[in-house]
PDB file of C-alpha atoms in Angstrom:
ATOM      1  CA  UNK A 235     -14.656  21.161 -54.818  1.00  0.00           C
ATOM      2  CA  UNK A 236     -12.702  20.760 -50.890  1.00  0.00           C
ATOM      3  CA  UNK A 237     -15.386  20.342 -48.137  1.00  0.00           C
ATOM      4  CA  UNK A 238     -13.944  22.889 -45.860  1.00  0.00           C
ATOM      5  CA  UNK A 239     -15.504  21.822 -42.906  1.00  0.00           C
ATOM      6  CA  UNK A 240     -13.847  18.265 -43.059  1.00  0.00           C
ATOM      7  CA  UNK A 241     -10.626  19.411 -43.651  1.00  0.00           C
ATOM      8  CA  UNK A 242     -10.931  21.901 -40.799  1.00  0.00           C
ATOM      9  CA  UNK A 243     -11.733  19.375 -38.709  1.00  0.00           C
ATOM     10  CA  UNK A 244      -9.098  17.135 -39.543  1.00  0.00           C
ATOM     11  CA  UNK A 245      -6.472  19.892 -38.829  1.00  0.00           C
ATOM     12  CA  UNK A 246      -8.280  20.460 -35.478  1.00  0.00           C
ATOM     13  CA  UNK A 247      -7.649  16.379 -34.690  1.00  0.00           C
ATOM     14  CA  UNK A 248      -4.148  16.806 -35.873  1.00  0.00           C
ATOM     15  CA  UNK A 249      -3.588  19.769 -33.386  1.00  0.00           C
ATOM     16  CA  UNK A 250      -5.095  17.318 -30.784  1.00  0.00           C
ATOM     17  CA  UNK A 251      -2.964  14.918 -31.434  1.00  0.00           C
ATOM     18  CA  UNK A 252       0.360  17.223 -31.309  1.00  0.00           C
ATOM     19  CA  UNK A 253      -1.120  18.698 -28.117  1.00  0.00           C
ATOM     20  CA  UNK A 254      -1.662  15.178 -26.526  1.00  0.00           C
ATOM     21  CA  UNK A 255       2.427  14.456 -27.281  1.00  0.00           C
ATOM     22  CA  UNK A 256       3.634  17.959 -26.067  1.00  0.00           C
ATOM     23  CA  UNK A 257       1.239  18.878 -23.307  1.00  0.00           C
ATOM     24  CA  UNK A 258       1.409  15.509 -21.026  1.00  0.00           C
ATOM     25  CA  UNK A 259       0.154  17.554 -18.309  1.00  0.00           C
ATOM     26  CA  UNK A 260      -3.450  18.280 -19.742  1.00  0.00           C
ATOM     27  CA  UNK A 261      -6.082  15.456 -19.824  1.00  0.00           C
ATOM     28  CA  UNK A 262      -6.764  14.378 -23.216  1.00  0.00           C
ATOM     29  CA  UNK A 263     -10.666  14.860 -23.125  1.00  0.00           C
ATOM     30  CA  UNK A 264      -9.664  18.421 -22.232  1.00  0.00           C
ATOM     31  CA  UNK A 265      -7.404  19.256 -25.283  1.00  0.00           C
ATOM     32  CA  UNK A 266     -10.258  17.428 -27.422  1.00  0.00           C
ATOM     33  CA  UNK A 267     -13.103  19.993 -25.997  1.00  0.00           C
ATOM     34  CA  UNK A 268     -10.723  22.980 -26.461  1.00  0.00           C
ATOM     35  CA  UNK A 269     -10.138  22.299 -29.930  1.00  0.00           C
ATOM     36  CA  UNK A 270     -13.092  21.086 -31.232  1.00  0.00           C
ATOM     37  CA  UNK A 271     -15.713  23.409 -29.063  1.00  0.00           C
ATOM     38  CA  UNK A 272     -15.087  26.681 -31.408  1.00  0.00           C
ATOM     39  CA  UNK A 273     -16.174  24.491 -34.460  1.00  0.00           C
ATOM     40  CA  UNK A 274     -19.745  23.863 -32.991  1.00  0.00           C
ATOM     41  CA  UNK A 275     -20.494  27.605 -33.466  1.00  0.00           C
ATOM     42  CA  UNK A 276     -19.835  27.439 -37.262  1.00  0.00           C
ATOM     43  CA  UNK A 277     -22.888  25.945 -38.131  1.00  0.00           C
ATOM     44  CA  UNK A 278     -24.388  22.480 -39.247  1.00  0.00           C
ATOM     45  CA  UNK A 279     -21.875  21.740 -41.953  1.00  0.00           C
ATOM     46  CA  UNK A 280     -19.198  21.576 -39.339  1.00  0.00           C
ATOM     47  CA  UNK A 281     -21.192  20.052 -36.282  1.00  0.00           C
ATOM     48  CA  UNK A 282     -22.090  17.005 -38.652  1.00  0.00           C
ATOM     49  CA  UNK A 283     -18.337  16.417 -39.363  1.00  0.00           C
ATOM     50  CA  UNK A 284     -17.067  16.493 -35.668  1.00  0.00           C
ATOM     51  CA  UNK A 285     -16.501  13.178 -34.121  1.00  0.00           C
ATOM     52  CA  UNK A 286     -17.548  12.085 -30.553  1.00  0.00           C
ATOM     53  CA  UNK A 287     -14.368  11.775 -28.359  1.00  0.00           C
ATOM     54  CA  UNK A 288     -14.952   7.852 -27.623  1.00  0.00           C
ATOM     55  CA  UNK A 289     -14.273   7.547 -31.686  1.00  0.00           C
ATOM     56  CA  UNK A 290     -11.609   9.772 -31.789  1.00  0.00           C
ATOM     57  CA  UNK A 291      -9.802   9.179 -28.409  1.00  0.00           C
ATOM     58  CA  UNK A 292      -8.230   6.161 -29.770  1.00  0.00           C
ATOM     59  CA  UNK A 293      -5.230   7.647 -31.798  1.00  0.00           C
ATOM     60  CA  UNK A 294      -4.882  10.379 -29.118  1.00  0.00           C
ATOM     61  CA  UNK A 295      -4.314   8.225 -26.452  1.00  0.00           C
ATOM     62  CA  UNK A 296      -1.887   6.347 -28.633  1.00  0.00           C
ATOM     63  CA  UNK A 297      -0.045   9.761 -29.053  1.00  0.00           C
ATOM     64  CA  UNK A 298      -0.156  10.261 -25.156  1.00  0.00           C
ATOM     65  CA  UNK A 299       1.299   6.992 -24.489  1.00  0.00           C
ATOM     66  CA  UNK A 300       4.312   7.345 -26.995  1.00  0.00           C
ATOM     67  CA  UNK A 301       4.975  10.394 -25.441  1.00  0.00           C
ATOM     68  CA  UNK A 302       4.791   8.745 -22.042  1.00  0.00           C
ATOM     69  CA  UNK A 303       6.952   5.717 -22.899  1.00  0.00           C
ATOM     70  CA  UNK A 304       4.100   3.709 -21.477  1.00  0.00           C
ATOM     71  CA  UNK A 305       4.188  -0.009 -22.293  1.00  0.00           C
ATOM     72  CA  UNK A 306       0.987  -0.677 -25.036  1.00  0.00           C
ATOM     73  CA  UNK A 307       1.006  -4.790 -24.946  1.00  0.00           C
ATOM     74  CA  UNK A 308       2.267  -5.264 -21.325  1.00  0.00           C
ATOM     75  CA  UNK A 309       2.746  -9.125 -20.503  1.00  0.00           C
ATOM     76  CA  UNK A 310       1.376  -8.957 -17.267  1.00  0.00           C
ATOM     77  CA  UNK A 311      -0.801  -6.877 -14.673  1.00  0.00           C
ATOM     78  CA  UNK A 312       2.023  -5.277 -12.883  1.00  0.00           C
ATOM     79  CA  UNK A 313       3.561  -3.883 -16.114  1.00  0.00           C
ATOM     80  CA  UNK A 314       0.342  -1.912 -16.592  1.00  0.00           C
ATOM     81  CA  UNK A 315       1.053   1.519 -16.849  1.00  0.00           C
ATOM     82  CA  UNK A 316      -2.129   4.525 -16.941  1.00  0.00           C
ATOM     83  CA  UNK A 317      -1.112   7.987 -18.205  1.00  0.00           C
ATOM     84  CA  UNK A 318      -2.635  10.890 -15.606  1.00  0.00           C
ATOM     85  CA  UNK A 319      -5.655  11.315 -17.925  1.00  0.00           C
ATOM     86  CA  UNK A 320      -6.352   7.693 -19.615  1.00  0.00           C
ATOM     87  CA  UNK A 321      -8.836   6.841 -17.082  1.00  0.00           C
ATOM     88  CA  UNK A 322     -10.062  10.596 -16.096  1.00  0.00           C
ATOM     89  CA  UNK A 323     -13.920  11.060 -15.736  1.00  0.00           C
ATOM     90  CA  UNK A 324     -15.739  14.020 -17.456  1.00  0.00           C
ATOM     91  CA  UNK A 325     -15.902  15.453 -13.993  1.00  0.00           C
ATOM     92  CA  UNK A 326     -12.139  15.414 -13.058  1.00  0.00           C
ATOM     93  CA  UNK A 327     -12.036  12.226 -10.811  1.00  0.00           C
ATOM     94  CA  UNK A 328     -10.072   9.263 -11.723  1.00  0.00           C
ATOM     95  CA  UNK A 329     -11.986   5.956 -12.879  1.00  0.00           C
ATOM     96  CA  UNK A 330      -9.450   3.791 -11.421  1.00  0.00           C
ATOM     97  CA  UNK A 331     -10.035   4.065  -7.631  1.00  0.00           C
ATOM     98  CA  UNK A 332      -7.888   1.329  -5.992  1.00  0.00           C
ATOM     99  CA  UNK A 333      -4.884   0.178  -7.277  1.00  0.00           C
ATOM    100  CA  UNK A 334      -3.065  -2.842  -4.963  1.00  0.00           C
ATOM    101  CA  UNK A 335      -1.522  -6.305  -4.546  1.00  0.00           C
ATOM    102  CA  UNK A 336      -2.891  -9.099  -2.790  1.00  0.00           C
ATOM    103  CA  UNK A 337      -1.126 -11.747  -0.580  1.00  0.00           C
ATOM    104  CA  UNK A 338       0.843 -13.080  -3.705  1.00  0.00           C
ATOM    105  CA  UNK A 339       2.023  -9.607  -4.474  1.00  0.00           C
ATOM    106  CA  UNK A 340      -0.473  -9.869  -7.686  1.00  0.00           C
ATOM    107  CA  UNK A 341      -2.394  -6.765  -8.775  1.00  0.00           C
ATOM    108  CA  UNK A 342      -5.871  -6.044  -7.862  1.00  0.00           C
ATOM    109  CA  UNK A 343      -7.173  -2.979  -9.783  1.00  0.00           C
ATOM    110  CA  UNK A 344     -10.834  -1.406  -8.843  1.00  0.00           C
ATOM    111  CA  UNK A 345     -12.845   0.671 -11.151  1.00  0.00           C
ATOM    112  CA  UNK A 346     -15.895   3.049 -10.124  1.00  0.00           C
ATOM    113  CA  UNK A 347     -17.685   6.024 -11.341  1.00  0.00           C
ATOM    114  CA  UNK A 348     -18.121   9.658  -9.475  1.00  0.00           C
ATOM    115  CA  UNK A 349     -21.443   8.077  -8.029  1.00  0.00           C
ATOM    116  CA  UNK A 350     -19.607   4.813  -6.411  1.00  0.00           C
ATOM    117  CA  UNK A 351     -18.936   5.504  -2.997  1.00  0.00           C
ATOM    118  CA  UNK A 352     -22.663   6.993  -2.743  1.00  0.00           C
ATOM    119  CA  UNK A 353     -23.847   3.825  -4.099  1.00  0.00           C
ATOM    120  CA  UNK A 354     -22.108   1.612  -1.467  1.00  0.00           C
ATOM    121  CA  UNK A 355     -23.524   3.550   1.515  1.00  0.00           C
ATOM    122  CA  UNK A 356     -26.791   4.012   0.375  1.00  0.00           C
ATOM    123  CA  UNK A 357     -27.435   0.549  -0.829  1.00  0.00           C
ATOM    124  CA  UNK A 358     -29.080  -2.391   0.982  1.00  0.00           C
ATOM    125  CA  UNK A 359     -28.603  -5.064  -1.370  1.00  0.00           C
ATOM    126  CA  UNK A 360     -26.123  -6.236  -3.156  1.00  0.00           C
ATOM    127  CA  UNK A 361     -25.462  -8.196  -6.281  1.00  0.00           C
ATOM    128  CA  UNK A 362     -21.716  -9.820  -6.439  1.00  0.00           C
ATOM    129  CA  UNK A 363     -20.638 -11.737  -9.484  1.00  0.00           C
ATOM    130  CA  UNK A 364     -17.401 -12.762 -11.608  1.00  0.00           C
ATOM    131  CA  UNK A 365     -16.804 -13.154 -15.067  1.00  0.00           C
ATOM    132  CA  UNK A 366     -13.613 -15.168 -16.579  1.00  0.00           C
ATOM    133  CA  UNK A 367     -14.933 -14.055 -20.459  1.00  0.00           C
ATOM    134  CA  UNK A 368     -14.024 -10.674 -20.711  1.00  0.00           C
ATOM    135  CA  UNK A 369     -11.727  -8.117 -19.641  1.00  0.00           C
ATOM    136  CA  UNK A 370      -7.892  -7.531 -20.027  1.00  0.00           C
ATOM    137  CA  UNK A 371      -5.572 -10.588 -20.435  1.00  0.00           C
ATOM    138  CA  UNK A 372      -3.272 -10.156 -17.336  1.00  0.00           C
ATOM    139  CA  UNK A 373      -6.199 -10.715 -14.854  1.00  0.00           C
ATOM    140  CA  UNK A 374      -7.936 -13.541 -14.423  1.00  0.00           C
ATOM    141  CA  UNK A 375     -11.743 -12.600 -14.198  1.00  0.00           C
ATOM    142  CA  UNK A 376     -13.800  -9.265 -13.657  1.00  0.00           C
ATOM    143  CA  UNK A 377     -15.654  -9.032 -10.548  1.00  0.00           C
ATOM    144  CA  UNK A 378     -18.849  -6.588 -10.455  1.00  0.00           C
ATOM    145  CA  UNK A 379     -20.734  -5.113  -7.469  1.00  0.00           C
ATOM    146  CA  UNK A 380     -23.999  -4.137  -8.543  1.00  0.00           C
ATOM    147  CA  UNK A 381     -26.627  -2.079  -5.651  1.00  0.00           C
ATOM    148  CA  UNK A 382     -30.391  -2.212  -5.484  1.00  0.00           C
ATOM    149  CA  UNK A 383     -31.667   0.981  -4.768  1.00  0.00           C
ATOM    150  CA  UNK A 384     -35.173   0.792  -3.385  1.00  0.00           C
ATOM    151  CA  UNK A 385     -36.454  -1.238  -6.387  1.00  0.00           C
ATOM    152  CA  UNK A 386     -40.279  -1.793  -6.594  1.00  0.00           C
ATOM    153  CA  UNK A 387     -42.602  -4.305  -8.051  1.00  0.00           C
ATOM    154  CA  UNK A 388     -42.859  -2.590 -10.974  1.00  0.00           C
ATOM    155  CA  UNK A 389     -39.391  -0.788 -11.111  1.00  0.00           C
ATOM    156  CA  UNK A 390     -36.009  -1.967 -11.096  1.00  0.00           C
ATOM    157  CA  UNK A 391     -33.290   0.325  -9.844  1.00  0.00           C
ATOM    158  CA  UNK A 392     -30.038  -1.686  -9.783  1.00  0.00           C
ATOM    159  CA  UNK A 393     -26.542   0.142 -10.538  1.00  0.00           C
ATOM    160  CA  UNK A 394     -22.980  -0.659 -11.268  1.00  0.00           C
ATOM    161  CA  UNK A 395     -20.959   0.577  -8.139  1.00  0.00           C
ATOM    162  CA  UNK A 396     -17.659  -0.947  -8.793  1.00  0.00           C
ATOM    163  CA  UNK A 397     -15.813  -3.338 -11.371  1.00  0.00           C
ATOM    164  CA  UNK A 398     -12.725  -5.074  -9.841  1.00  0.00           C
ATOM    165  CA  UNK A 399      -9.921  -6.763 -11.905  1.00  0.00           C
ATOM    166  CA  UNK A 400      -8.807  -9.768  -9.967  1.00  0.00           C
ATOM    167  CA  UNK A 401      -5.653 -11.907 -10.928  1.00  0.00           C
ATOM    168  CA  UNK A 402      -7.203 -15.041  -9.589  1.00  0.00           C
ATOM    169  CA  UNK A 403     -10.521 -16.422  -7.918  1.00  0.00           C
ATOM    170  CA  UNK A 404      -8.687 -17.397  -4.525  1.00  0.00           C
ATOM    171  CA  UNK A 405     -10.299 -16.789  -1.113  1.00  0.00           C
ATOM    172  CA  UNK A 406      -7.755 -14.655   0.033  1.00  0.00           C
ATOM    173  CA  UNK A 407      -7.630 -12.696  -3.254  1.00  0.00           C
ATOM    174  CA  UNK A 408     -11.759 -11.884  -2.427  1.00  0.00           C
ATOM    175  CA  UNK A 409     -11.037 -10.891   1.173  1.00  0.00           C
ATOM    176  CA  UNK A 410      -8.125  -8.706  -0.227  1.00  0.00           C
ATOM    177  CA  UNK A 411     -10.434  -6.797  -2.530  1.00  0.00           C
ATOM    178  CA  UNK A 412     -13.043  -6.389   0.283  1.00  0.00           C
ATOM    179  CA  UNK A 413     -10.932  -5.162   2.740  1.00  0.00           C
ATOM    180  CA  UNK A 414      -9.831  -2.321   0.585  1.00  0.00           C
ATOM    181  CA  UNK A 415     -13.246  -1.347  -0.527  1.00  0.00           C
ATOM    182  CA  UNK A 416     -13.911  -1.227   2.993  1.00  0.00           C
ATOM    183  CA  UNK A 417     -10.996   1.169   3.666  1.00  0.00           C
ATOM    184  CA  UNK A 418     -12.055   3.236   0.809  1.00  0.00           C
ATOM    185  CA  UNK A 419     -15.456   3.386   1.639  1.00  0.00           C
ATOM    186  CA  UNK A 420     -15.938   2.569   5.468  1.00  0.00           C
ATOM    187  CA  UNK A 421     -19.544   3.074   5.526  1.00  0.00           C
ATOM    188  CA  UNK A 422     -20.372   0.085   3.373  1.00  0.00           C
ATOM    189  CA  UNK A 423     -22.552  -2.242   5.442  1.00  0.00           C
ATOM    190  CA  UNK A 424     -24.699  -4.402   3.064  1.00  0.00           C
ATOM    191  CA  UNK A 425     -27.500  -5.840   4.662  1.00  0.00           C
ATOM    192  CA  UNK A 426     -27.937  -8.425   1.804  1.00  0.00           C
ATOM    193  CA  UNK A 427     -25.596  -9.800  -0.503  1.00  0.00           C
ATOM    194  CA  UNK A 428     -26.537 -12.058  -3.217  1.00  0.00           C
ATOM    195  CA  UNK A 429     -23.912 -13.950  -5.301  1.00  0.00           C
ATOM    196  CA  UNK A 430     -23.226 -16.845  -7.270  1.00  0.00           C
ATOM    197  CA  UNK A 431     -22.274 -20.210  -5.638  1.00  0.00           C
ATOM    198  CA  UNK A 432     -18.582 -20.001  -5.501  1.00  0.00           C
ATOM    199  CA  UNK A 433     -17.388 -20.967  -2.149  1.00  0.00           C
ATOM    200  CA  UNK A 434     -14.068 -18.855  -1.913  1.00  0.00           C
ATOM    201  CA  UNK A 435     -16.354 -15.823  -2.847  1.00  0.00           C
ATOM    202  CA  UNK A 436     -19.132 -16.998  -0.479  1.00  0.00           C
ATOM    203  CA  UNK A 437     -16.607 -18.083   2.326  1.00  0.00           C
ATOM    204  CA  UNK A 438     -15.045 -14.321   2.121  1.00  0.00           C
ATOM    205  CA  UNK A 439     -18.347 -12.345   2.355  1.00  0.00           C
ATOM    206  CA  UNK A 440     -19.261 -14.120   5.625  1.00  0.00           C
ATOM    207  CA  UNK A 441     -15.566 -13.208   6.801  1.00  0.00           C
ATOM    208  CA  UNK A 442     -15.742  -9.674   5.885  1.00  0.00           C
ATOM    209  CA  UNK A 443     -19.679  -9.063   6.429  1.00  0.00           C
ATOM    210  CA  UNK A 444     -20.636 -11.315   9.546  1.00  0.00           C
ATOM    211  CA  UNK A 445     -23.988  -9.136   9.957  1.00  0.00           C
ATOM    212  CA  UNK A 446     -25.153  -9.350   6.330  1.00  0.00           C
ATOM    213  CA  UNK A 447     -27.516 -11.975   4.978  1.00  0.00           C
ATOM    214  CA  UNK A 448     -25.493 -13.977   2.341  1.00  0.00           C
ATOM    215  CA  UNK A 449     -27.895 -15.862  -0.370  1.00  0.00           C
ATOM    216  CA  UNK A 450     -27.583 -17.618  -3.902  1.00  0.00           C
ATOM    217  CA  UNK A 451     -28.310 -15.623  -6.659  1.00  0.00           C
ATOM    218  CA  UNK A 452     -31.221 -17.375  -8.487  1.00  0.00           C
ATOM    219  CA  UNK A 453     -30.036 -17.187 -11.821  1.00  0.00           C
ATOM    220  CA  UNK A 454     -26.983 -18.640 -11.085  1.00  0.00           C
ATOM    221  CA  UNK A 455     -28.695 -21.463  -9.440  1.00  0.00           C
ATOM    222  CA  UNK A 456     -30.802 -22.085 -12.222  1.00  0.00           C
ATOM    223  CA  UNK A 457     -27.491 -22.031 -14.568  1.00  0.00           C
ATOM    224  CA  UNK A 458     -26.062 -24.772 -12.118  1.00  0.00           C
ATOM    225  CA  UNK A 459     -29.336 -26.802 -12.383  1.00  0.00           C
ATOM    226  CA  UNK A 460     -29.294 -26.351 -16.501  1.00  0.00           C
ATOM    227  CA  UNK A 461     -25.317 -27.662 -16.531  1.00  0.00           C
ATOM    228  CA  UNK A 462     -26.412 -30.663 -13.997  1.00  0.00           C
ATOM    229  CA  UNK A 463     -29.181 -31.585 -16.098  1.00  0.00           C
ATOM    230  CA  UNK A 464     -26.896 -31.415 -19.387  1.00  0.00           C
ATOM    231  CA  UNK A 465     -24.354 -33.468 -17.797  1.00  0.00           C
ATOM    232  CA  UNK A 466     -26.687 -35.971 -16.562  1.00  0.00           C
ATOM    233  CA  UNK A 467     -27.879 -36.568 -20.108  1.00  0.00           C
ATOM    234  CA  UNK A 468     -31.385 -35.384 -19.072  1.00  0.00           C
ATOM    235  CA  UNK A 469     -32.156 -32.580 -21.598  1.00  0.00           C
ATOM    236  CA  UNK A 470     -34.542 -34.520 -23.795  1.00  0.00           C
ATOM    237  CA  UNK A 471     -36.258 -35.841 -20.705  1.00  0.00           C
ATOM    238  CA  UNK A 472     -36.378 -32.582 -19.040  1.00  0.00           C
ATOM    239  CA  UNK A 473     -38.020 -30.828 -22.191  1.00  0.00           C
ATOM    240  CA  UNK A 474     -40.513 -33.848 -22.552  1.00  0.00           C
ATOM    241  CA  UNK A 475     -41.753 -33.948 -18.869  1.00  0.00           C
ATOM    242  CA  UNK A 476     -42.950 -30.989 -17.482  1.00  0.00           C
ATOM    243  CA  UNK A 477     -43.070 -32.602 -13.722  1.00  0.00           C
ATOM    244  CA  UNK A 478     -39.183 -32.404 -13.809  1.00  0.00           C
TER     245      UNK A 478
END
């Protein structure tokens, strides 16, 4: 016997795909919500078959990209195109906050949520860090800005504020990023900045935030020590001798 709920959900998803192609001015999340919402009133059998937007969005966004003629696998950052609603937050704001180029005309993207400006304006201690192990292949690293909002001895309140996709790890690129973020959020005035021991990042912070206290992060300091211990071949001695 056919599963009526499953069939109707599939039909709704096909309608979503068609609308994603035909109604390019309507955000894909909105289309999904409009088409699937009425099924929630039909009982548990239907609700159990309705997928989440995050699990259903890939084919819908694929149809939208095709309709817009967007490049699916761009070779470099400057070729990346975003559909109007690809990065839309549920409140209607765009997750992509800044899109600009550095001194070498390489693209920089900065992403943030609806509370990003509030976090920058109200935080006093910020944690900055870069990673090259994740992110899009068209960029060299993701650089994150986290903020400590009144943490206590018993409770840690650290929140992500911004995520930047950077083309390289040069000082000029860090400076360009900080300058654009400050233009976007003019009230961002960190009291304390903690970051890893990368000279280019530290120097750019000192130039762009001269009144801030800048220090290395203990976590990254310990990582540096451990790498040096490995480099010197002292792992066994380190584990054996507790006085080291």
